[in-house]
XYZ file of C-alpha atoms in Angstrom:
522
model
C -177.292 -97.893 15.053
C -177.620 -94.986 12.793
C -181.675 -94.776 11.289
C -182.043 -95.170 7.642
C -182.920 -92.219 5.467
C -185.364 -92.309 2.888
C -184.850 -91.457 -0.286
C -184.591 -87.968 -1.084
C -187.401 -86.664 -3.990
C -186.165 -84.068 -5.573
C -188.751 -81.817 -6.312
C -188.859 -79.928 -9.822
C -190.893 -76.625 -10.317
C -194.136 -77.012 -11.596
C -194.555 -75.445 -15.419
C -198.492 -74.208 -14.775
C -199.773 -71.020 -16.407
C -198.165 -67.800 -16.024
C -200.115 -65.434 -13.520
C -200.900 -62.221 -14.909
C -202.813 -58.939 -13.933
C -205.622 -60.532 -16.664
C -205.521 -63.748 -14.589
C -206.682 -62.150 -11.731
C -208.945 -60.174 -12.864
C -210.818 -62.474 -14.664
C -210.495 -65.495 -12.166
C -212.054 -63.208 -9.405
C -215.682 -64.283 -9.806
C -217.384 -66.513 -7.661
C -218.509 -69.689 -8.395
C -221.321 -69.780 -11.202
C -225.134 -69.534 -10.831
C -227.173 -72.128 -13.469
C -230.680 -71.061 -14.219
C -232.858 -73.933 -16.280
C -234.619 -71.899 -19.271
C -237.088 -73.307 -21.941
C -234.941 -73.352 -24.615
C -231.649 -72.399 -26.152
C -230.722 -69.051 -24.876
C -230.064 -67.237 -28.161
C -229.822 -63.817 -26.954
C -228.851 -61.998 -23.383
C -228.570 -58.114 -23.399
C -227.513 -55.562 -20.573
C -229.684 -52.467 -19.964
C -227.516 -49.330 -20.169
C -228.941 -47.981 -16.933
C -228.355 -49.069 -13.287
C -229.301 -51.692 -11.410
C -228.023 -53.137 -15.257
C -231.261 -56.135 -15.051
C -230.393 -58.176 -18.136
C -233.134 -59.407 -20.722
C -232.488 -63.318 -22.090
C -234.503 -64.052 -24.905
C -234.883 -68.150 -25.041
C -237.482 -70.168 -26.905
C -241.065 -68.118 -27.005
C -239.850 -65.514 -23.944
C -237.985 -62.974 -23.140
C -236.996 -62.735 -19.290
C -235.554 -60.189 -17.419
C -233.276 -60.607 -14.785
C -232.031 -58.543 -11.670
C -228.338 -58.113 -10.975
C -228.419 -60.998 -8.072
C -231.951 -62.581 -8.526
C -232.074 -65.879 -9.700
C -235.786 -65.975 -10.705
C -236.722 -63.095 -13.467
C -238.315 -59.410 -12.200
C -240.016 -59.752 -15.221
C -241.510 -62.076 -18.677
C -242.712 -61.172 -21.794
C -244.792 -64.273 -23.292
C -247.066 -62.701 -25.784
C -245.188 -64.850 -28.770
C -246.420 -66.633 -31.184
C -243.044 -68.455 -32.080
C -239.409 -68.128 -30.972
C -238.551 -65.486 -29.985
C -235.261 -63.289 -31.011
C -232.866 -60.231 -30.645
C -234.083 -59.330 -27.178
C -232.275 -55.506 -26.642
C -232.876 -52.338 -24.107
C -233.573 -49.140 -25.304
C -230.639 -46.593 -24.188
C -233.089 -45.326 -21.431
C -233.936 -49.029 -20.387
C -237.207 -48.385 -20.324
C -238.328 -49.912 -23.795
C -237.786 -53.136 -25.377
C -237.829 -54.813 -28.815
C -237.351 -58.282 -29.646
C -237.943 -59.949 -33.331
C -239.937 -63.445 -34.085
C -239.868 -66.773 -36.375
C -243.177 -65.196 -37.088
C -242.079 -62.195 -38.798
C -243.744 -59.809 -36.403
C -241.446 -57.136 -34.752
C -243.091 -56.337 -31.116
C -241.988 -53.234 -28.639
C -242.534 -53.237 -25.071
C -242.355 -51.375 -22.402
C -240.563 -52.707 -19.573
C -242.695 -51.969 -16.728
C -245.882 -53.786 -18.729
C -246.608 -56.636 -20.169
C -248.835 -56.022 -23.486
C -246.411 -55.020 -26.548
C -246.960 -51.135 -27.104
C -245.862 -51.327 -30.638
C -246.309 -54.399 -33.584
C -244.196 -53.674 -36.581
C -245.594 -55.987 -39.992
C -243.382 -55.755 -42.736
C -240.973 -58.284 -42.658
C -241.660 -61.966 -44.519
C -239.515 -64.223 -42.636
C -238.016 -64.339 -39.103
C -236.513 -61.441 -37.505
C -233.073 -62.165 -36.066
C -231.783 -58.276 -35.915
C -233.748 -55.557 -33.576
C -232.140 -52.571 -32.143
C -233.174 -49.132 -31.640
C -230.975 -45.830 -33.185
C -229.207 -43.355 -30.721
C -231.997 -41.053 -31.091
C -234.003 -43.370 -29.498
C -237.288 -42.479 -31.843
C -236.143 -45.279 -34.659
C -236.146 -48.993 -35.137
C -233.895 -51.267 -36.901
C -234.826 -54.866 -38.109
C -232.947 -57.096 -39.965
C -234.629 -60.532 -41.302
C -234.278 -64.105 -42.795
C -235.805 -62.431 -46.031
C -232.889 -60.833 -47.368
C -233.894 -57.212 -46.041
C -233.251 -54.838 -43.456
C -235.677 -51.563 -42.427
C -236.094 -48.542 -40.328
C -238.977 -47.835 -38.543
C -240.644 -45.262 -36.765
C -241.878 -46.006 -33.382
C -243.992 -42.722 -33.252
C -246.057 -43.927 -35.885
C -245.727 -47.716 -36.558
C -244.011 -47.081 -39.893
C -241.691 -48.189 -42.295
C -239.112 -45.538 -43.430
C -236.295 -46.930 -45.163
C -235.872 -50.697 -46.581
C -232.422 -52.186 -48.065
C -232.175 -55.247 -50.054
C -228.297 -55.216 -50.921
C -227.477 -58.797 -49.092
C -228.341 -62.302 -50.319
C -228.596 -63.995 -47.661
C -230.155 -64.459 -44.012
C -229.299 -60.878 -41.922
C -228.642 -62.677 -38.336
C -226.697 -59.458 -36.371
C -226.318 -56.037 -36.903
C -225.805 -52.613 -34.451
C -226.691 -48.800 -34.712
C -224.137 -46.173 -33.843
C -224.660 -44.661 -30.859
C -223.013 -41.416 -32.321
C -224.777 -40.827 -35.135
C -228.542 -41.788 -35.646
C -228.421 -42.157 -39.502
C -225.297 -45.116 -39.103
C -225.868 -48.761 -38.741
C -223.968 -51.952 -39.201
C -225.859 -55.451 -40.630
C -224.208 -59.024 -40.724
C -225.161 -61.624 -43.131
C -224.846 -65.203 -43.537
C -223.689 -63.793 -47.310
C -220.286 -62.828 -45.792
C -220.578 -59.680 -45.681
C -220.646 -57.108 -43.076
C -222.199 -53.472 -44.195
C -222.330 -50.091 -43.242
C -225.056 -47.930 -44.402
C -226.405 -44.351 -43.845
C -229.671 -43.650 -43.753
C -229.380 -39.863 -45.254
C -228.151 -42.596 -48.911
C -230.101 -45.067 -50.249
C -227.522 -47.765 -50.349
C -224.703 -49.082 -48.134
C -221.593 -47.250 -47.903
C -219.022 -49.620 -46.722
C -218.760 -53.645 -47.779
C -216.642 -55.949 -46.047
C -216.051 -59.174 -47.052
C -215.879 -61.582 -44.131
C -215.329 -64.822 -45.871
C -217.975 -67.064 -43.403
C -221.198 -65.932 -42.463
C -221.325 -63.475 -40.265
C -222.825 -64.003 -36.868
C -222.162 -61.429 -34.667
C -220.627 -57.932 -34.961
C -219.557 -55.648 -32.635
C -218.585 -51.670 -32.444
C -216.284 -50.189 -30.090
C -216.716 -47.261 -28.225
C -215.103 -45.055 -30.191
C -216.657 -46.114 -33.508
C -213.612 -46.358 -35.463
C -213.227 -50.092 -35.269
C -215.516 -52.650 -36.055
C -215.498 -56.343 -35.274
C -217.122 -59.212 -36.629
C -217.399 -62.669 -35.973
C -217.890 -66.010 -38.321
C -216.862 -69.255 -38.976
C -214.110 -69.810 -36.515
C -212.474 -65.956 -37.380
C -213.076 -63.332 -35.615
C -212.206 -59.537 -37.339
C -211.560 -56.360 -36.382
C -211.521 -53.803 -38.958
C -210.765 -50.004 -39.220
C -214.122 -48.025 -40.307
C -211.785 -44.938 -40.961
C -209.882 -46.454 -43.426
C -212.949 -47.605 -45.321
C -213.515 -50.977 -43.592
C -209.669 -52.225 -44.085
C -209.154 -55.028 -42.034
C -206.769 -55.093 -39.434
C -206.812 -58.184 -37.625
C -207.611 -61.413 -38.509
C -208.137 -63.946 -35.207
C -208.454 -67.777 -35.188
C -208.501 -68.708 -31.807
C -211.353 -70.855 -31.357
C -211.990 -74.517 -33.031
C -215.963 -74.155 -33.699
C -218.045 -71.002 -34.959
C -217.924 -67.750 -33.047
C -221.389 -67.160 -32.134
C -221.158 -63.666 -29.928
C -219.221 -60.857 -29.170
C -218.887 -58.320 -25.748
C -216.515 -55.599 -24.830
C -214.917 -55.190 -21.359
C -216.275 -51.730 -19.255
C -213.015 -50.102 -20.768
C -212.690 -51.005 -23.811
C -209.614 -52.605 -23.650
C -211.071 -56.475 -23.348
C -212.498 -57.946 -26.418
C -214.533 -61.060 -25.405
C -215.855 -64.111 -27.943
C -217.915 -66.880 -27.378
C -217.976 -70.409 -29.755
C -219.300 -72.762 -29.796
C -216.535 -74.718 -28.587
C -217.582 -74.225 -25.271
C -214.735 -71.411 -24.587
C -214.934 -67.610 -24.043
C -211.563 -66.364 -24.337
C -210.328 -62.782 -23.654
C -208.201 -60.468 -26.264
C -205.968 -57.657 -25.371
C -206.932 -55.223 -28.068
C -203.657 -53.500 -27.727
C -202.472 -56.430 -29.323
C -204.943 -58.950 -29.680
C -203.333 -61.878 -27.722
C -205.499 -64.304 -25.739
C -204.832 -63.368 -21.842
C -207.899 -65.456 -20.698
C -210.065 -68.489 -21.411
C -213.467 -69.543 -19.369
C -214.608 -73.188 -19.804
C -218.471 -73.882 -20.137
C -220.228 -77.339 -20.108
C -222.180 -76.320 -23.515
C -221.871 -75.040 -26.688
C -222.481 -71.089 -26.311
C -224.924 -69.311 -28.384
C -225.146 -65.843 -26.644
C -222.692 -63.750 -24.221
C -223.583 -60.593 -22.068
C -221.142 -58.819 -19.898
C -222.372 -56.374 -17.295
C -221.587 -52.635 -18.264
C -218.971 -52.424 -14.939
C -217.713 -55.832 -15.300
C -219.740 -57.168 -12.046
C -221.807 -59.779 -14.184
C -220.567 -62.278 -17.073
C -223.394 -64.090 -18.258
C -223.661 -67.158 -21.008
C -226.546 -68.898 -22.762
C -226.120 -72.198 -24.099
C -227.616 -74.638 -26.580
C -228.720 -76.971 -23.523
C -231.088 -74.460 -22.450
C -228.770 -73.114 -19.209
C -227.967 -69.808 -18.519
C -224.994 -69.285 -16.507
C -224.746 -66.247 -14.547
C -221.142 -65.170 -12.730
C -220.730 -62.638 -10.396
C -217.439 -60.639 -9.119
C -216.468 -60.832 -5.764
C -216.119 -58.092 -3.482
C -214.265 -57.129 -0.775
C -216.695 -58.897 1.997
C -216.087 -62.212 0.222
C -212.836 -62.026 -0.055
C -212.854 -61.591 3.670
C -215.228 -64.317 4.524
C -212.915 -67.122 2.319
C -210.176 -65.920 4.674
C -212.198 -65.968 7.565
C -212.976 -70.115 6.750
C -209.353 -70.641 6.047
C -208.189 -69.691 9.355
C -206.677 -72.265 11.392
C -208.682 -73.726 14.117
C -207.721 -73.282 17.853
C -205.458 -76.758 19.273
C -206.585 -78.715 21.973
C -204.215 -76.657 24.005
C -206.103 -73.435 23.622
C -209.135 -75.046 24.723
C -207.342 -76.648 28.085
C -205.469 -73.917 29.256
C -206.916 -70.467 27.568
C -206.440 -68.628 24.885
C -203.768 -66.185 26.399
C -201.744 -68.876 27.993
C -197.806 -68.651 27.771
C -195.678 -71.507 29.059
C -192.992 -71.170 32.160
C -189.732 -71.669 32.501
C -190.189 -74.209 34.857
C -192.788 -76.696 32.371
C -191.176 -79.229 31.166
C -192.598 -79.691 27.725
C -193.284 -83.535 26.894
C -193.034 -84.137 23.032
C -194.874 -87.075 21.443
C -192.468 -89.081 19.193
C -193.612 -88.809 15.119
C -193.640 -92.042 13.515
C -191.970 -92.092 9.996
C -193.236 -94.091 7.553
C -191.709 -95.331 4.970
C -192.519 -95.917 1.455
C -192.452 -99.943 -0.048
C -189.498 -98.742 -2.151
C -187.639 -97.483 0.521
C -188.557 -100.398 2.810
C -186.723 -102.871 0.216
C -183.815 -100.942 0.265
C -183.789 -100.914 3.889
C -183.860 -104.635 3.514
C -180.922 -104.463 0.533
C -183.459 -105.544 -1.852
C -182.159 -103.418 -5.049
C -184.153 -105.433 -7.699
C -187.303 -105.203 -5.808
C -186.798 -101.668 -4.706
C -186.821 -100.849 -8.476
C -189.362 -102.975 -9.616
C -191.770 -101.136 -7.030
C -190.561 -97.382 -8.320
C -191.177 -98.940 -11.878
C -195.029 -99.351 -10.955
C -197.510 -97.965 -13.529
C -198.623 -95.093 -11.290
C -195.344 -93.926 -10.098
C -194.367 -94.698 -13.480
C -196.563 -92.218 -15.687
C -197.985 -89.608 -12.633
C -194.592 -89.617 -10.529
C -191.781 -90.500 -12.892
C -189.482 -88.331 -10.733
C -189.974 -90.639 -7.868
C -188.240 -93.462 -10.443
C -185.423 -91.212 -11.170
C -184.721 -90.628 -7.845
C -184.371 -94.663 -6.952
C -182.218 -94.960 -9.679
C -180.107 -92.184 -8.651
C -180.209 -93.725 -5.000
C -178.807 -97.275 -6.396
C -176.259 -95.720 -8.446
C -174.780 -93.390 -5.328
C -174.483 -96.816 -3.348
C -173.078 -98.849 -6.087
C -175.903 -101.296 -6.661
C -177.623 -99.834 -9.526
C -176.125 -102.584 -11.841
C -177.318 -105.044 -9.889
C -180.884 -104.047 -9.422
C -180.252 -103.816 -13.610
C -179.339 -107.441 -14.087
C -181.001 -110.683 -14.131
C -184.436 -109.892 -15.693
C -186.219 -111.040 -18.283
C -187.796 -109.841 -21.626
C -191.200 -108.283 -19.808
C -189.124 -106.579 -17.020
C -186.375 -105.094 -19.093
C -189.025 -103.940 -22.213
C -190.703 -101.946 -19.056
C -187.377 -100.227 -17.763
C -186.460 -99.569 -21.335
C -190.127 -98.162 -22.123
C -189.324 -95.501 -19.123
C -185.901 -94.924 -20.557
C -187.494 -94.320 -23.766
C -190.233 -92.015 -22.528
C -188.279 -89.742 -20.153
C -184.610 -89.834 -21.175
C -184.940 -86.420 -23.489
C -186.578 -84.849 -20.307
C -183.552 -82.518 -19.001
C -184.662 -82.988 -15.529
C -183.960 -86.824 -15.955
C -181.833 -87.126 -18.588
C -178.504 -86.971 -16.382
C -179.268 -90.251 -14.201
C -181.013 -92.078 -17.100
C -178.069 -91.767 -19.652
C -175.775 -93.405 -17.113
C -178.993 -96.607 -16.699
C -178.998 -96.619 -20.370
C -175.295 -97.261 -20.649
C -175.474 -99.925 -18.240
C -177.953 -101.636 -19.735
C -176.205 -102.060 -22.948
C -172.922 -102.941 -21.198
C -175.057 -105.505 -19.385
C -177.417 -107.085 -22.165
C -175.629 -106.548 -25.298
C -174.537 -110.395 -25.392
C -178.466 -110.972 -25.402
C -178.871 -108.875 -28.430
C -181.234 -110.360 -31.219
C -183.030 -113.075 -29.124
C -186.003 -110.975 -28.236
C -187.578 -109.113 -31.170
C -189.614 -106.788 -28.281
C -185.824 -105.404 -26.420
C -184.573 -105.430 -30.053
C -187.128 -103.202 -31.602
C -186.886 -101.343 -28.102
C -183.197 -100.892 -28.360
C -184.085 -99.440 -32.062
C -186.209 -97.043 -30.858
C -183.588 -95.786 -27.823
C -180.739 -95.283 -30.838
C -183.095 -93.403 -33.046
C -184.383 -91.168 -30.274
C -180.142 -90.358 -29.279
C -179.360 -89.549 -32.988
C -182.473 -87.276 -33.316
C -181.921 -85.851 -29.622
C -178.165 -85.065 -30.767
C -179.190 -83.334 -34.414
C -181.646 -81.178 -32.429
C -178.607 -80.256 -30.022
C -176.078 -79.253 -33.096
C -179.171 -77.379 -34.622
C -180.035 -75.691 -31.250
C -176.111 -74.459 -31.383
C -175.923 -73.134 -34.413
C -178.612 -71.190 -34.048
C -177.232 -69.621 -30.698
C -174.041 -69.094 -33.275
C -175.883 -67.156 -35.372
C -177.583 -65.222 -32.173
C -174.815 -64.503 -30.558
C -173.434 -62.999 -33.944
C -176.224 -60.999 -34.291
C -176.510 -59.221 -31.063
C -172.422 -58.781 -31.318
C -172.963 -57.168 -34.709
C -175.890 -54.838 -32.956
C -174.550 -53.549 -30.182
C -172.736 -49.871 -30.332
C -168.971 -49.935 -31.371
C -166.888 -48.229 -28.062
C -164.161 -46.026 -29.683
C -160.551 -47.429 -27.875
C -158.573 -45.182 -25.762
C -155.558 -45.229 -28.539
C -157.999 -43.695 -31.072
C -159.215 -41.111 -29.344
C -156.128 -39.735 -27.422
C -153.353 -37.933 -29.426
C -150.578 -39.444 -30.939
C -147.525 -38.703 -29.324
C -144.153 -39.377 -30.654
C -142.085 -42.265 -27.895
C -139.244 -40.726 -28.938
C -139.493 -36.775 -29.424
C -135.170 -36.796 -29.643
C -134.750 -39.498 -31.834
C -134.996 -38.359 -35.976
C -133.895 -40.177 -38.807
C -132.244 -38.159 -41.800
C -133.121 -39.561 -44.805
C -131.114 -36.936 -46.548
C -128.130 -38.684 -45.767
């Protein structure tokens, strides 16, 4: 007696994200490190100069972190209030950081009393940085007003009152000392030199403005606000260039990739997603448990860091090459039982006889009932609510089974109003699936042939039945839409492609009959 086969799943390719050179770049970090810090981690900055530690300003301190240590190398605690704006001088060896207190405060990173206190300011000081020349100071504050300031002399050079509302970001050039760049919860995003005594380039963002960001090159500018994100062209006189709307919360940071060609933002709806900024398409997304308030990425890429509202600082690290080797090293198959018995090197003889132990094949329930002839039952169990919504190719493939051997319209008949609305409801659900539609076209024409003297006695099938002829025509008009416009495609790239010159054209024309003339005289 022949064994019985099981049903054969057919298995369809899975439609999962497309894997690109971006994808694995950005997927090759390891597994995150959480650090708990005392309060929302509003600010994380790089220093410019190996081993790149990393300064997170949360709550009333500022810590600085090595590349791998998960405790900081160093605090600064001498606040008064929160504390903002943490950012490394170009050396590394100075900081700055602003307050809620007003007070600007410069240390130097190998201490731990602030060198420098800058008073000027009225209200908090989101905005520190220091110019290129590395002797100035730029503040921007809750009171309407940014300022220069000498670190020499604990001075005030230069103040500018243009905006109207809270300054919360800003940058200096790293080109020129007398350029810098201040964001402001009025909109607007300026550019001002210091050699003038106003700004010199307005840009209208159209939210407030929460974080901008140069590039390299200084000839584009990008800010962030609201859920946009801009990028605009300073050698054009601030004309914007790109407008981005990828996120579904406010933007809160900004980084760029090592070479420039990765724009990263951060929201605060918990996703950092990656631009191309050849042409500013999303070619990665990170997912973080939090809403994100600050974003730091290493100088070479080796470090992404995020600070979030609930007080956790996430730290990721690339892997290297050792890694790599070690997660292959784990994967490796373990020796069999055989190895162990009879050595690592052993080969077999051509005398052993070799004795096989039988596999038992199991069988699924649905393929036990039709072992058994039960059609009706065999269907019922592929119609279960898993297999159903998680596996509704396992379905298709009974029904395919029952209609190769004939039986389908059996398993079909004799059920009432609960188990026909189900098969109906799977109909319904999967018959404009291509994959499906095929096998489920032929139940759904049995169905009708089979229950259409039934018709009208249960207002559930009826309204069902409504639902199946609605979802035809509609499936149908999208088909003679969908043809049309391959009509009008295919006409198009006829019409554009090059016209070959035929063979009769080109040649000479020669007469078929060079003895042959007509006299017309005559």
């Amino acid at each position: 007696m022949a064994s019985f086969k099981p049903t054969k799943i057919q298995v369809y390719p899975k439609l999962g994200e497309k894997v690109t050179q971006d994808t694995l770049y950005w997927k090759n970090y390891k597994a995150p490190v959480q650090i708990k810090e005392f309060g929302a981690v509003t600010s994380i900055d790089f220093s410019p100069v190996t081993p790149h530690n990393f300064a997170v300003t949360a709550f009333t301190r500022i810590h600085i972190y090595g590349p791998f240590s998960q405790e900081p190398v160093k605090s600064f605690t001498r606040f008064k209030d929160t504390a903002y704006c943490g950012r490394f001088r170009s050396d590394g060896q100075l900081l700055v950081a602003g307050c809620e207190d007003s007070v600007v405060r410069l240390f130097d990173v190998s201490g731990k009393v602030a060198l420098r206190l800058f008073k000027g300011h009225t209200k908090a000081v989101h905005l520190t940085d220091f110019t290129s020349d590395r002797y100035q100071i730029l503040t921007g504050s809750d009171d309407y007003t940014c300022r220069l300031w000498d670190i020499p002399n604990a001075t005030e050079l230069t103040t500018y009152t243009e905006h109207t509302d809270y300054i919360r970001c800003g940058v200096t050039s790293k080109l020129n000392r007398d350029l810098f760049i201040t964001g402001s919860y009025d909109h607007t995003v300026k550019l001002f030199d210091a050699r003038v005594e106003k700004s010199v380039i307005t840009m209208d963002h159209g939210q407030p403005v929460e974080s901008v960001l140069l590039y390299p090159s200084e000839g584009l500018l990008v800010s962030a606000g609201g859920r946009h994100v801009k990028v605009w062209d300073l050698l054009k006189g601030g004309q914007p260039l790109v407008s981005l709307k990828n996120h579904h919360k406010t933007v809160t940071s900004l980084a760029l990739s090592s070479n420039g060609q990765r724009l990263l933002s951060a929201s605060l709806d918990r996703h950092v997603k990656v631009y191309n900024t050849t042409n500013y398409k999303v070619v990665h997304n990170f997912d973080y448990a939090a809403s994100i308030l600050s974003l730091g990425l290493a100088p070479d890429d080796a470090s992404i860091v995020v600070g979030m509202t609930n007080s956790i600082l996430s730290i990721k690290h690339r892997k290297n090459q050792e890694d790599s080797k070690e997660i292959a090293g784990q994967q490796r198959r373990r020796p069999s039982y055989r190895v162990f018995v009879k050595g690592k090197n052993y080969v077999p003889k051509q005398d052993d006889y070799l004795v096989s132990k039988p596999v038992k094949e199991h069988l699924a329930k649905y393929d036990k009932q039709l072992q058994r002839f039960n059609v009706s039952k065999a269907l019922d169990t592929a119609l279960g609510t898993y297999i159903r919504f998680r596996k509704p190719e396992i379905t298709v493939a009974v029904i395919k089974e029952l209609d190769r051997r004939g039986t389908l319209k059996n398993a079909l008949a004799g059920r009432d109003e609960r188990g026909l609305s189900q098969l109906l409801n799977f109909i319904i659900g999967n018959l404009v699936d291509a994959r499906f539609t095929p096998v489920l076209v032929t139940a759904a024409e049995m169905i009708l042939d089979i229950y259409q003297s039934v018709i009208g006695q249960s207002p559930v099938v009826d309204r069902q039945l409504l639902r199946l002829q609605d979802l035809v025509k509609r499936e149908i008009e999208f088909q003679k839409d969908l043809l049309e416009v391959l009509g009008m495609l295919d006409t198009m790239f006829a019409s554009s492609l090059p016209r070959k010159e035929s063979a009769s054209a080109s040649a000479p024309t020669v007469d078929p009959f060079p003895t042959c003339s007509l006299n017309t005289d005559s």
